[in-house]
């Protein structure tokens, strides 16, 4: 049997750590195991996000152009390896653009 002593000790340490963590989880829950708490541990992102990437395009080999919405306003961002630059900012997401097709300009 060629099992090294290091492997045996590491397995013992890992098993002991898992047992201690399980005991702490049960103690914290008052003797009952709540699956909702376990699910919340694995949910990393909130359901409501503030930042949305609307569109992203590669404009050259080293630069991307991104349209991002944050808190109801849209930002046009040019991003490269050396710098990031905001090209257009503060445009409300639901505001119609000037001179859009189908609009009556005589209003």
Short mmCIF file of C-alpha atoms in Angstrom, two decimals, residues 5-15:
data_model
loop_
_atom_site.label_atom_id
_atom_site.label_comp_id
_atom_site.label_asym_id
_atom_site.label_seq_id
_atom_site.Cartn_x
_atom_site.Cartn_y
_atom_site.Cartn_z
CA UNK A 5 1.58 10.09 5.18
CA UNK A 6 1.00 13.62 3.81
CA UNK A 7 -2.10 12.48 1.92
CA UNK A 8 -3.49 10.77 5.03
CA UNK A 9 -2.91 13.84 7.22
CA UNK A 10 -4.45 16.21 4.63
CA UNK A 11 -7.54 14.00 4.33
CA UNK A 12 -7.88 13.98 8.12
CA UNK A 13 -7.55 17.79 8.29
CA UNK A 14 -10.07 18.30 5.49
CA UNK A 15 -12.57 15.92 7.07
#
